[in-house]
Tab-separated table of C-alpha atoms and ligand atoms in Angstrom:
chain	number	residue	atom	x	y	z
A	1	UNK	CA	-23.099	-1.907	-4.894
A	2	UNK	CA	-23.424	-5.587	-5.771
A	3	UNK	CA	-20.754	-7.799	-4.260
A	4	UNK	CA	-18.621	-9.466	-6.933
A	5	UNK	CA	-18.361	-12.969	-5.449
A	6	UNK	CA	-20.512	-15.045	-3.085
A	7	UNK	CA	-17.320	-16.000	-1.267
A	8	UNK	CA	-17.132	-12.489	0.125
A	9	UNK	CA	-20.235	-13.008	2.274
A	10	UNK	CA	-19.766	-16.621	3.426
A	11	UNK	CA	-20.218	-17.357	7.101
A	12	UNK	CA	-16.956	-17.559	9.042
A	13	UNK	CA	-17.474	-21.327	9.423
A	14	UNK	CA	-17.895	-21.890	5.718
A	15	UNK	CA	-14.860	-19.758	5.015
A	16	UNK	CA	-12.772	-21.670	7.554
A	17	UNK	CA	-13.638	-24.911	5.776
A	18	UNK	CA	-12.318	-23.546	2.505
A	19	UNK	CA	-9.226	-22.142	4.187
A	20	UNK	CA	-8.482	-25.411	5.972
A	21	UNK	CA	-8.867	-27.496	2.851
A	22	UNK	CA	-6.714	-25.113	0.810
A	23	UNK	CA	-4.011	-24.892	3.461
A	24	UNK	CA	-3.718	-28.690	3.528
A	25	UNK	CA	-3.405	-28.751	-0.223
A	26	UNK	CA	-0.810	-25.986	-0.428
A	27	UNK	CA	1.307	-27.652	2.263
A	28	UNK	CA	1.295	-30.922	0.341
A	29	UNK	CA	2.269	-29.171	-2.870
A	30	UNK	CA	5.174	-27.153	-1.487
A	31	UNK	CA	6.492	-30.106	0.513
A	32	UNK	CA	6.599	-32.261	-2.591
A	33	UNK	CA	7.704	-29.645	-5.091
A	34	UNK	CA	9.876	-26.992	-3.420
A	35	UNK	CA	13.091	-28.280	-1.789
A	36	UNK	CA	13.309	-25.110	0.343
A	37	UNK	CA	9.965	-25.939	1.977
A	38	UNK	CA	10.712	-29.640	2.392
A	39	UNK	CA	13.804	-28.669	4.344
A	40	UNK	CA	11.992	-25.953	6.354
A	41	UNK	CA	9.141	-28.363	7.270
A	42	UNK	CA	11.603	-31.138	8.155
A	43	UNK	CA	13.615	-28.816	10.362
A	44	UNK	CA	10.452	-28.031	12.312
A	45	UNK	CA	9.501	-31.697	12.411
A	46	UNK	CA	6.275	-30.983	10.509
A	47	UNK	CA	4.685	-33.166	7.858
A	48	UNK	CA	1.900	-31.897	5.586
A	49	UNK	CA	-0.347	-34.543	7.186
A	50	UNK	CA	0.028	-32.721	10.547
A	51	UNK	CA	-1.912	-29.813	9.072
A	52	UNK	CA	-5.570	-30.620	9.640
A	53	UNK	CA	-7.181	-27.203	9.812
A	54	UNK	CA	-6.354	-23.539	9.345
A	55	UNK	CA	-5.607	-23.303	13.079
A	56	UNK	CA	-2.543	-25.483	12.507
A	57	UNK	CA	-0.979	-22.717	10.441
A	58	UNK	CA	0.940	-21.530	13.516
A	59	UNK	CA	2.983	-24.760	13.391
A	60	UNK	CA	4.405	-23.872	9.984
A	61	UNK	CA	7.719	-22.133	9.330
A	62	UNK	CA	7.898	-18.504	8.222
A	63	UNK	CA	9.173	-17.378	4.830
A	64	UNK	CA	11.109	-14.108	4.524
A	65	UNK	CA	12.246	-11.810	1.772
A	66	UNK	CA	15.781	-13.159	2.340
A	67	UNK	CA	14.484	-16.643	1.452
A	68	UNK	CA	13.183	-15.263	-1.848
A	69	UNK	CA	16.556	-13.668	-2.544
A	70	UNK	CA	18.483	-16.810	-1.606
A	71	UNK	CA	16.352	-18.747	-4.070
A	72	UNK	CA	16.702	-16.170	-6.849
A	73	UNK	CA	15.336	-16.282	-9.438
A	74	UNK	CA	13.092	-19.362	-9.728
A	75	UNK	CA	13.954	-21.839	-6.972
A	76	UNK	CA	10.780	-21.266	-4.943
A	77	UNK	CA	8.545	-21.944	-7.941
A	78	UNK	CA	6.275	-24.955	-7.440
A	79	UNK	CA	5.637	-25.352	-11.171
A	80	UNK	CA	8.011	-26.008	-14.073
A	81	UNK	CA	8.702	-22.916	-16.178
A	82	UNK	CA	6.646	-24.437	-18.974
A	83	UNK	CA	3.552	-23.810	-16.817
A	84	UNK	CA	4.521	-20.237	-15.917
A	85	UNK	CA	2.946	-17.613	-18.165
A	86	UNK	CA	4.083	-14.396	-16.472
A	87	UNK	CA	6.989	-13.197	-14.367
A	88	UNK	CA	6.959	-10.038	-12.230
A	89	UNK	CA	9.599	-8.697	-9.887
A	90	UNK	CA	9.854	-6.006	-7.269
A	91	UNK	CA	12.981	-3.988	-6.906
A	92	UNK	CA	14.367	-3.961	-3.424
A	93	UNK	CA	16.635	-1.308	-2.028
A	94	UNK	CA	19.544	-3.725	-2.090
A	95	UNK	CA	20.741	-6.246	-4.638
A	96	UNK	CA	18.555	-8.438	-6.764
A	97	UNK	CA	14.799	-8.067	-7.131
A	98	UNK	CA	12.354	-10.586	-5.697
A	99	UNK	CA	10.848	-12.637	-8.491
A	100	UNK	CA	7.369	-14.135	-8.746
A	101	UNK	CA	5.900	-16.437	-11.392
A	102	UNK	CA	2.235	-16.945	-12.313
A	103	UNK	CA	0.501	-19.862	-13.971
A	104	UNK	CA	-2.558	-19.238	-16.111
A	105	UNK	CA	-4.708	-20.138	-13.098
A	106	UNK	CA	-2.784	-17.650	-10.928
A	107	UNK	CA	-3.468	-14.862	-13.422
A	108	UNK	CA	-7.154	-15.829	-13.381
A	109	UNK	CA	-7.251	-15.764	-9.544
A	110	UNK	CA	-5.418	-12.446	-9.467
A	111	UNK	CA	-7.938	-10.962	-11.898
A	112	UNK	CA	-10.702	-12.334	-9.647
A	113	UNK	CA	-9.116	-10.721	-6.560
A	114	UNK	CA	-8.848	-7.422	-8.414
A	115	UNK	CA	-12.389	-7.650	-9.807
A	116	UNK	CA	-13.644	-7.959	-6.209
A	117	UNK	CA	-11.391	-5.044	-5.239
A	118	UNK	CA	-12.639	-2.747	-7.957
A	119	UNK	CA	-16.289	-3.755	-7.536
A	120	UNK	CA	-16.037	-2.876	-3.866
A	121	UNK	CA	-14.866	0.573	-4.981
A	122	UNK	CA	-18.024	0.858	-7.067
A	123	UNK	CA	-16.528	0.124	-10.498
A	124	UNK	CA	-18.876	-1.427	-13.068
A	125	UNK	CA	-18.813	-2.287	-16.773
A	126	UNK	CA	-20.043	1.233	-17.492
A	127	UNK	CA	-16.848	2.803	-16.155
A	128	UNK	CA	-13.812	4.109	-17.986
A	129	UNK	CA	-10.787	3.199	-15.916
A	130	UNK	CA	-7.662	5.279	-16.397
A	131	UNK	CA	-4.915	3.032	-15.156
A	132	UNK	CA	-1.965	5.168	-14.111
A	133	UNK	CA	-0.186	2.422	-12.168
A	134	UNK	CA	3.077	1.533	-13.866
A	135	UNK	CA	2.980	-1.323	-16.382
A	136	UNK	CA	6.068	-3.499	-16.331
A	137	UNK	CA	7.731	-5.661	-13.745
A	138	UNK	CA	5.724	-3.735	-11.111
A	139	UNK	CA	2.430	-5.520	-10.468
A	140	UNK	CA	0.241	-2.392	-10.161
A	141	UNK	CA	-0.379	-1.818	-13.867
A	142	UNK	CA	-1.285	-5.303	-15.043
A	143	UNK	CA	-3.049	-6.169	-11.771
A	144	UNK	CA	-5.514	-3.286	-12.053
A	145	UNK	CA	-5.777	-3.836	-15.800
A	146	UNK	CA	-6.955	-7.450	-15.585
A	147	UNK	CA	-9.344	-6.689	-12.713
A	148	UNK	CA	-11.017	-3.826	-14.576
A	149	UNK	CA	-11.274	-5.880	-17.772
A	150	UNK	CA	-12.810	-8.781	-15.887
A	151	UNK	CA	-15.533	-6.453	-14.642
A	152	UNK	CA	-16.049	-5.318	-18.204
A	153	UNK	CA	-14.969	-1.710	-17.689
A	154	UNK	CA	-13.057	0.053	-20.471
A	155	UNK	CA	-9.403	0.298	-19.462
A	156	UNK	CA	-7.047	3.048	-20.590
A	157	UNK	CA	-3.599	1.507	-20.089
A	158	UNK	CA	-1.731	4.794	-19.890
A	159	UNK	CA	0.669	3.627	-17.117
A	160	UNK	CA	2.443	6.119	-14.812
A	161	UNK	CA	3.939	9.473	-15.798
A	162	UNK	CA	2.887	11.741	-18.679
A	163	UNK	CA	0.910	13.964	-16.334
A	164	UNK	CA	-0.455	16.359	-18.935
A	165	UNK	CA	-1.538	13.523	-21.170
A	166	UNK	CA	-3.285	11.928	-18.176
A	167	UNK	CA	-5.328	15.098	-17.832
A	168	UNK	CA	-6.027	15.360	-21.548
A	169	UNK	CA	-7.359	11.793	-21.640
A	170	UNK	CA	-9.456	12.385	-18.533
A	171	UNK	CA	-11.067	15.307	-20.340
A	172	UNK	CA	-11.391	13.753	-23.795
A	173	UNK	CA	-12.293	10.150	-22.867
A	174	UNK	CA	-14.361	11.051	-19.789
A	175	UNK	CA	-12.491	8.720	-17.436
A	176	UNK	CA	-14.593	7.933	-14.378
A	177	UNK	CA	-12.017	5.953	-12.363
A	178	UNK	CA	-8.370	6.746	-11.693
A	179	UNK	CA	-5.979	4.032	-10.539
A	180	UNK	CA	-2.644	5.351	-9.257
A	181	UNK	CA	-0.515	5.881	-6.210
A	182	UNK	CA	-2.080	8.527	-3.949
A	183	UNK	CA	0.965	10.747	-4.371
A	184	UNK	CA	0.620	10.658	-8.167
A	185	UNK	CA	-3.065	11.592	-7.857
A	186	UNK	CA	-2.012	14.740	-6.001
A	187	UNK	CA	0.616	15.427	-8.633
A	188	UNK	CA	-2.058	15.218	-11.319
A	189	UNK	CA	-4.178	17.641	-9.299
A	190	UNK	CA	-1.265	20.111	-9.061
A	191	UNK	CA	-0.821	19.926	-12.800
A	192	UNK	CA	-4.538	20.595	-13.314
A	193	UNK	CA	-4.173	23.708	-11.193
A	194	UNK	CA	-1.250	24.874	-13.299
A	195	UNK	CA	-3.172	24.220	-16.495
A	196	UNK	CA	-6.232	26.035	-15.141
A	197	UNK	CA	-8.439	22.938	-15.324
A	198	UNK	CA	-11.219	22.612	-12.806
A	199	UNK	CA	-11.549	19.001	-11.555
A	200	UNK	CA	-15.302	19.586	-11.305
A	201	UNK	CA	-15.381	19.719	-15.109
A	202	UNK	CA	-14.214	16.076	-15.260
A	203	UNK	CA	-16.257	12.884	-14.989
A	204	UNK	CA	-13.843	11.348	-12.474
A	205	UNK	CA	-15.753	9.821	-9.570
A	206	UNK	CA	-13.530	7.220	-7.867
A	207	UNK	CA	-9.825	6.849	-7.201
A	208	UNK	CA	-8.331	3.425	-6.471
A	209	UNK	CA	-5.138	4.202	-4.646
A	210	UNK	CA	-2.399	2.121	-3.071
A	211	UNK	CA	1.154	0.830	-3.360
A	212	UNK	CA	2.430	3.234	-0.681
A	213	UNK	CA	1.422	4.318	2.816
A	214	UNK	CA	-0.981	7.243	3.014
A	215	UNK	CA	-3.273	8.608	5.697
A	216	UNK	CA	-6.914	9.467	6.202
A	217	UNK	CA	-5.906	13.117	6.218
A	218	UNK	CA	-4.412	12.707	2.760
A	219	UNK	CA	-7.542	10.860	1.647
A	220	UNK	CA	-9.652	13.853	2.666
A	221	UNK	CA	-7.374	16.183	0.732
A	222	UNK	CA	-7.547	14.083	-2.423
A	223	UNK	CA	-11.314	13.667	-2.142
A	224	UNK	CA	-11.799	17.393	-1.718
A	225	UNK	CA	-9.424	18.490	-4.466
A	226	UNK	CA	-10.404	15.969	-7.116
A	227	UNK	CA	-14.045	15.686	-6.044
A	228	UNK	CA	-13.903	11.874	-5.954
A	229	UNK	CA	-14.203	9.015	-3.512
A	230	UNK	CA	-10.716	7.730	-2.651
A	231	UNK	CA	-10.407	4.006	-1.949
A	232	UNK	CA	-7.369	2.303	-0.392
A	233	UNK	CA	-6.153	-0.960	-1.906
A	234	UNK	CA	-3.257	-3.083	-0.735
A	235	UNK	CA	-1.018	-5.837	-1.973
A	236	UNK	CA	2.537	-6.857	-2.653
A	237	UNK	CA	4.190	-8.602	-5.530
A	238	UNK	CA	5.458	-11.557	-3.502
A	239	UNK	CA	1.876	-12.504	-2.605
A	240	UNK	CA	0.383	-11.691	-6.027
A	241	UNK	CA	0.288	-7.879	-6.411
A	242	UNK	CA	-2.607	-5.519	-5.712
A	243	UNK	CA	-5.786	-7.334	-4.669
A	244	UNK	CA	-4.703	-8.783	-1.332
A	245	UNK	CA	-7.079	-6.426	0.480
A	246	UNK	CA	-9.356	-3.542	-0.362
A	247	UNK	CA	-11.682	-0.953	1.134
A	248	UNK	CA	-15.356	-0.868	0.245
A	249	UNK	CA	-17.016	2.363	-0.829
A	250	UNK	CA	-19.724	1.952	1.813
A	251	UNK	CA	-17.515	2.027	4.900
A	252	UNK	CA	-14.063	3.160	3.694
A	253	UNK	CA	-12.941	1.769	6.998
A	254	UNK	CA	-10.413	-1.052	6.956
A	255	UNK	CA	-9.362	-3.239	4.031
A	256	UNK	CA	-11.204	-6.532	3.433
A	257	UNK	CA	-8.635	-9.289	3.027
A	258	UNK	CA	-9.443	-11.724	0.203
A	259	UNK	CA	-9.285	-14.419	2.837
A	260	UNK	CA	-10.140	-17.404	0.691
A	261	UNK	CA	-7.002	-16.623	-1.335
A	262	UNK	CA	-4.629	-15.088	1.212
A	263	UNK	CA	-4.674	-15.994	4.890
A	264	UNK	CA	-3.627	-13.139	7.191
A	265	UNK	CA	-2.015	-13.375	10.618
A	266	UNK	CA	-0.518	-10.722	12.865
A	267	UNK	CA	2.612	-11.545	14.816
A	268	UNK	CA	4.834	-9.829	17.305
A	269	UNK	CA	7.712	-8.792	15.021
A	270	UNK	CA	10.334	-9.451	17.704
A	271	UNK	CA	9.240	-12.871	18.935
A	272	UNK	CA	7.193	-14.221	15.995
A	273	UNK	CA	4.319	-15.018	18.410
A	274	UNK	CA	0.836	-14.788	16.839
A	275	UNK	CA	-1.232	-11.881	18.187
A	276	UNK	CA	-5.024	-11.878	18.626
A	277	UNK	CA	-7.439	-9.839	16.521
A	278	UNK	CA	-7.258	-6.154	17.385
A	279	UNK	CA	-3.578	-6.080	18.320
A	280	UNK	CA	-1.118	-4.304	16.128
A	281	UNK	CA	1.903	-6.137	14.771
A	282	UNK	CA	3.568	-7.469	11.635
A	283	UNK	CA	1.367	-8.861	8.892
A	284	UNK	CA	2.049	-12.440	7.791
A	285	UNK	CA	0.344	-13.821	4.685
A	286	UNK	CA	-0.068	-17.361	3.351
A	287	UNK	CA	-1.207	-17.862	-0.230
A	288	UNK	CA	-4.046	-20.405	-0.226
A	289	UNK	CA	-4.630	-20.808	-3.954
A	290	UNK	CA	-1.443	-19.916	-5.772
A	291	UNK	CA	0.277	-22.421	-8.030
A	292	UNK	CA	3.383	-20.680	-9.413
A	293	UNK	CA	4.997	-19.561	-6.205
A	294	UNK	CA	2.952	-20.431	-3.131
A	295	UNK	CA	4.315	-18.784	0.008
A	296	UNK	CA	3.793	-20.081	3.520
A	297	UNK	CA	3.582	-17.530	6.343
A	298	UNK	CA	5.367	-14.801	4.447
A	299	UNK	CA	6.594	-12.061	6.780
A	300	UNK	CA	5.441	-8.935	5.015
A	301	UNK	CA	7.013	-6.385	7.372
A	302	UNK	CA	3.946	-4.130	7.092
A	303	UNK	CA	2.461	-3.037	10.406
A	304	UNK	CA	-1.309	-3.323	10.859
A	305	UNK	CA	-4.041	-5.062	12.862
A	306	UNK	CA	-7.076	-7.199	11.992
A	307	UNK	CA	-10.740	-6.566	12.714
A	308	UNK	CA	-13.200	-9.494	12.394
A	309	UNK	CA	-16.411	-7.453	12.772
A	310	UNK	CA	-18.850	-7.767	9.933
A	311	UNK	CA	-18.827	-4.690	7.752
A	312	UNK	CA	-21.868	-2.583	6.869
A	313	UNK	CA	-21.261	-3.542	3.233
A	314	UNK	CA	-22.157	-7.173	4.036
A	315	UNK	CA	-18.715	-8.677	3.449
A	316	UNK	CA	-17.529	-11.119	6.096
A	317	UNK	CA	-13.801	-11.084	5.263
A	318	UNK	CA	-11.673	-9.709	8.099
A	319	UNK	CA	-10.516	-6.178	7.623
A	320	UNK	CA	-6.966	-4.993	8.110
A	321	UNK	CA	-6.209	-1.462	9.213
A	322	UNK	CA	-4.742	0.973	6.752
A	323	UNK	CA	-1.031	0.076	6.713
A	324	UNK	CA	0.962	2.573	8.756
A	325	UNK	CA	4.174	1.707	6.968
A	326	UNK	CA	6.736	-1.035	6.752
A	327	UNK	CA	8.633	-1.926	9.879
A	328	UNK	CA	11.784	-1.265	7.857
A	329	UNK	CA	10.572	2.285	6.986
A	330	UNK	CA	10.206	3.042	10.658
A	331	UNK	CA	12.637	5.693	11.812
A	332	UNK	CA	14.050	5.565	15.287
A	333	UNK	CA	14.711	9.147	16.346
A	334	UNK	CA	16.411	9.384	19.714
A	335	UNK	CA	14.753	6.137	20.661
A	336	UNK	CA	11.251	7.103	19.530
A	337	UNK	CA	9.662	5.037	16.750
A	338	UNK	CA	8.362	7.273	14.004
A	339	UNK	CA	6.477	6.292	10.862
A	340	UNK	CA	6.427	8.877	8.057
A	341	UNK	CA	2.659	8.372	7.837
A	342	UNK	CA	2.275	9.502	11.472
A	343	UNK	CA	4.108	12.710	10.654
A	344	UNK	CA	1.813	13.132	7.658
A	345	UNK	CA	-1.385	12.823	9.709
A	346	UNK	CA	-0.163	15.319	12.269
A	347	UNK	CA	0.950	17.856	9.653
A	348	UNK	CA	-2.333	17.669	7.792
A	349	UNK	CA	-4.247	18.658	10.911
A	350	UNK	CA	-3.387	22.210	9.817
A	351	UNK	CA	-5.460	23.115	6.761
A	352	UNK	CA	-2.762	25.609	5.718
A	353	UNK	CA	-0.323	22.739	5.125
A	354	UNK	CA	-0.293	20.818	1.821
A	355	UNK	CA	0.274	17.027	1.646
A	356	UNK	CA	3.806	17.347	0.247
A	357	UNK	CA	6.625	16.780	2.672
A	358	UNK	CA	10.090	15.324	3.099
A	359	UNK	CA	11.583	14.072	6.351
A	360	UNK	CA	15.317	14.603	6.676
A	361	UNK	CA	17.218	12.903	9.461
A	362	UNK	CA	20.758	13.972	10.395
A	363	UNK	CA	23.123	13.137	13.169
A	364	UNK	CA	24.603	16.127	14.956
A	365	UNK	CA	27.289	14.931	17.336
A	366	UNK	CA	25.654	11.930	18.909
A	367	UNK	CA	22.090	13.133	18.548
A	368	UNK	CA	19.538	12.523	15.798
A	369	UNK	CA	17.849	15.557	14.364
A	370	UNK	CA	14.671	15.417	12.368
A	371	UNK	CA	13.736	18.166	9.957
A	372	UNK	CA	10.455	18.160	8.103
A	373	UNK	CA	10.211	20.261	4.987
A	374	UNK	CA	6.573	20.818	4.178
A	375	UNK	CA	4.756	22.927	1.635
A	376	UNK	CA	2.166	25.485	2.619
A	377	UNK	CA	-0.996	25.591	0.516
A	378	UNK	CA	-1.076	27.983	-2.458
A	379	UNK	CA	-3.825	29.956	-0.656
A	380	UNK	CA	-1.673	30.442	2.443
A	381	UNK	CA	1.358	31.344	0.323
A	382	UNK	CA	-0.646	33.864	-1.653
A	383	UNK	CA	-2.115	35.480	1.425
A	384	UNK	CA	0.827	35.582	3.815
A	385	UNK	CA	4.114	34.652	2.207
A	386	UNK	CA	4.404	36.636	-1.000
A	387	UNK	CA	7.089	38.956	0.300
A	388	UNK	CA	9.012	36.155	1.959
A	389	UNK	CA	10.084	34.225	-1.127
A	390	UNK	CA	13.787	33.819	-1.860
A	391	UNK	CA	15.020	35.142	-5.188
A	392	UNK	CA	14.768	31.799	-6.966
A	393	UNK	CA	11.329	31.194	-5.416
A	394	UNK	CA	12.468	27.800	-4.085
A	395	UNK	CA	12.345	28.645	-0.387
A	396	UNK	CA	11.239	31.293	2.031
A	397	UNK	CA	13.932	33.833	2.846
A	398	UNK	CA	12.308	34.812	6.114
A	399	UNK	CA	9.358	34.236	8.392
A	400	UNK	CA	6.473	36.419	9.478
A	401	UNK	CA	4.103	35.943	12.396
A	402	UNK	CA	1.582	33.855	10.463
A	403	UNK	CA	4.291	31.485	9.249
A	404	UNK	CA	5.853	31.247	12.684
A	405	UNK	CA	2.469	30.432	14.183
A	406	UNK	CA	1.841	27.656	11.643
A	407	UNK	CA	5.297	26.197	12.158
A	408	UNK	CA	5.011	26.265	15.943
A	409	UNK	CA	1.646	24.513	15.893
A	410	UNK	CA	3.033	21.728	13.676
A	411	UNK	CA	6.130	21.343	15.863
A	412	UNK	CA	4.049	21.270	19.021
A	413	UNK	CA	1.620	18.706	17.582
A	414	UNK	CA	4.431	16.406	16.471
A	415	UNK	CA	6.052	16.646	19.894
A	416	UNK	CA	2.778	15.969	21.699
A	417	UNK	CA	1.389	13.249	19.482
A	418	UNK	CA	4.498	11.414	18.277
A	419	UNK	CA	6.930	12.432	21.002
A	420	UNK	CA	9.851	13.810	18.987
A	421	UNK	CA	11.296	17.260	18.533
A	422	UNK	CA	11.320	18.382	14.937
A	423	UNK	CA	12.456	21.366	13.024
A	424	UNK	CA	9.669	22.297	10.611
A	425	UNK	CA	10.743	24.176	7.501
A	426	UNK	CA	7.853	25.708	5.583
A	427	UNK	CA	8.336	25.557	1.844
A	428	UNK	CA	6.617	27.401	-1.005
A	429	UNK	CA	4.119	25.396	-3.117
A	430	UNK	CA	5.603	23.093	-5.782
A	431	UNK	CA	9.062	22.839	-4.251
A	432	UNK	CA	9.013	19.323	-2.776
A	433	UNK	CA	9.844	16.635	-5.308
A	434	UNK	CA	6.715	14.974	-6.774
A	435	UNK	CA	6.410	11.311	-7.616
A	436	UNK	CA	4.840	9.489	-10.532
A	437	UNK	CA	5.009	6.184	-8.691
A	438	UNK	CA	5.768	5.470	-5.045
A	439	UNK	CA	6.643	8.657	-3.175
A	440	UNK	CA	9.964	9.063	-1.399
A	441	UNK	CA	9.341	10.639	1.989
A	442	UNK	CA	12.596	10.217	3.905
A	443	UNK	CA	16.231	11.208	3.467
A	444	UNK	CA	18.235	9.579	6.215
A	445	UNK	CA	21.712	11.110	6.356
A	446	UNK	CA	22.770	9.294	9.505
A	447	UNK	CA	25.891	7.152	9.173
A	448	UNK	CA	24.992	3.490	8.669
A	449	UNK	CA	26.022	1.534	11.733
B	1	DLL	O1	2.851	-2.028	-4.387
B	1	DLL	C1	1.350	-3.732	-5.207
B	1	DLL	C2	0.276	-2.725	-5.334
B	1	DLL	C3	0.077	-2.068	-6.540
B	1	DLL	C4	-0.588	-2.475	-4.279
B	1	DLL	C5	-0.940	-1.162	-6.683
B	1	DLL	C6	-1.627	-1.576	-4.398
B	1	DLL	C7	-1.818	-0.897	-5.603
B	1	DLL	P1	5.151	-3.952	-4.226
B	1	DLL	O2	5.807	-3.014	-5.175
B	1	DLL	O3	5.691	-5.310	-4.074
B	1	DLL	O4	3.635	-4.160	-4.624
B	1	DLL	O5	5.132	-3.208	-2.814
B	1	DLL	C8	4.459	-3.785	-1.730
B	1	DLL	O6	3.979	-1.586	-0.808
B	1	DLL	O7	4.457	-4.378	1.349
B	1	DLL	C9	3.521	-2.114	1.428
B	1	DLL	O8	4.673	-1.783	2.186
B	1	DLL	C10	3.329	-1.082	0.343
B	1	DLL	N1	1.897	-0.911	0.059
B	1	DLL	C11	1.167	-1.432	-0.938
B	1	DLL	N2	-0.120	-1.001	-0.868
B	1	DLL	C12	-0.198	-0.202	0.226
B	1	DLL	C13	-1.243	0.540	0.858
B	1	DLL	C14	2.681	-3.179	-4.698
B	1	DLL	N3	-2.475	0.587	0.381
B	1	DLL	C15	4.563	-2.874	-0.517
B	1	DLL	N4	-0.926	1.214	1.999
B	1	DLL	C16	3.760	-3.389	0.639
B	1	DLL	C17	0.316	1.195	2.511
B	1	DLL	C18	1.089	-0.158	0.824
B	1	DLL	N5	1.336	0.536	1.949
């Protein structure tokens, strides 16, 4: 596949020059224009003129989500509102959303980042892109929309939800690309099954999935069921939206960070110390070309690592690992750190288990207890569990040897690989709640300390 921009294959030296020059510029701008940054720089005794090259980035202060909230809604903007042409926001679990503003140039750069992203997935002007990311304050919908249009593909702006209509349009319009969360892609597949539609009868060829953690095991499931190539894309609204990093169709191994636009670092989340390439830690991103709301060393809370090796696709941008989850989604079960995505990869080692699960954490006495409800595949249910269904069909009333065997293997694998005891509850197909946007994987019933 042709590479969208020459920037993607620059030598590391050439790229560093661009990064250094842009970092100097962004530091000058925020120091002059955003009182929050003037104060943060002054407190560290740093002047923009101290920043000579990209290596000096470690001298700069961090920005956190709390800083965005404290400056709600517009106080971190580096441009007057008259120059802002779009406002997005992401809803947090608590309180007010975090708000981001884009100038016309920012929208253009975002479209560029997304055009690179979608090209790397193999999208061209001949494609029909069904965009099932939500349109609205969420950045998924409009981000993918502008990227696909920039490439010249035909976009169907259907947004999330309306599962049956999604399928009808796929059939009638011959959509070749699906953009959605991975969990919604599986939901669409389930609905196809119910409607008796064979995915092989569709023209769908690529899925561009992101906005939530998912695993390679889930990728394989989606690729097999929908008969497509599934590509992982990553981003967050604070930094711009989708388009921060993306997999290429050639390697499907690590996400190329659009490094001329967003500079990535990995830090130790406890000490804030920068970590070398290859070590896992918290991702920190600096926007190098944003006007509306530039962010310096934004602590993203996502856990990953960086790989500088050149990719077989020819791109030289560093690659970040598939994000395991946010540090704030990490569960601590009797002292063991557990990411829902780890549980997912272990479960999906058993081909009889479907990629629909819910982790429930309770406290019994002083001890944490983790239960994982997980669906068996329709094939397994049909073959072994028919007589076991409860009257309402929403759970299994009993267990037979086959079910016990499956459950024990999953429990043993989770204990061995992740190190926690779990109670696996096998569920009939279609009983775990489906999602049309970001999936909810955890119910934590423990009292808040
Ligand atoms: O989810 C932007 C986006 C839209 C990305 C569409 C990709 C596709 P927010 O709602 O601000 O923005 O949520 C950002 O979602 O910090 C991660 O924790 C998580 N996330 C996003 N993409 C991935 C991914 C959009 N590919 C937060 N893998 C981020 C794992 C992801 N987690």
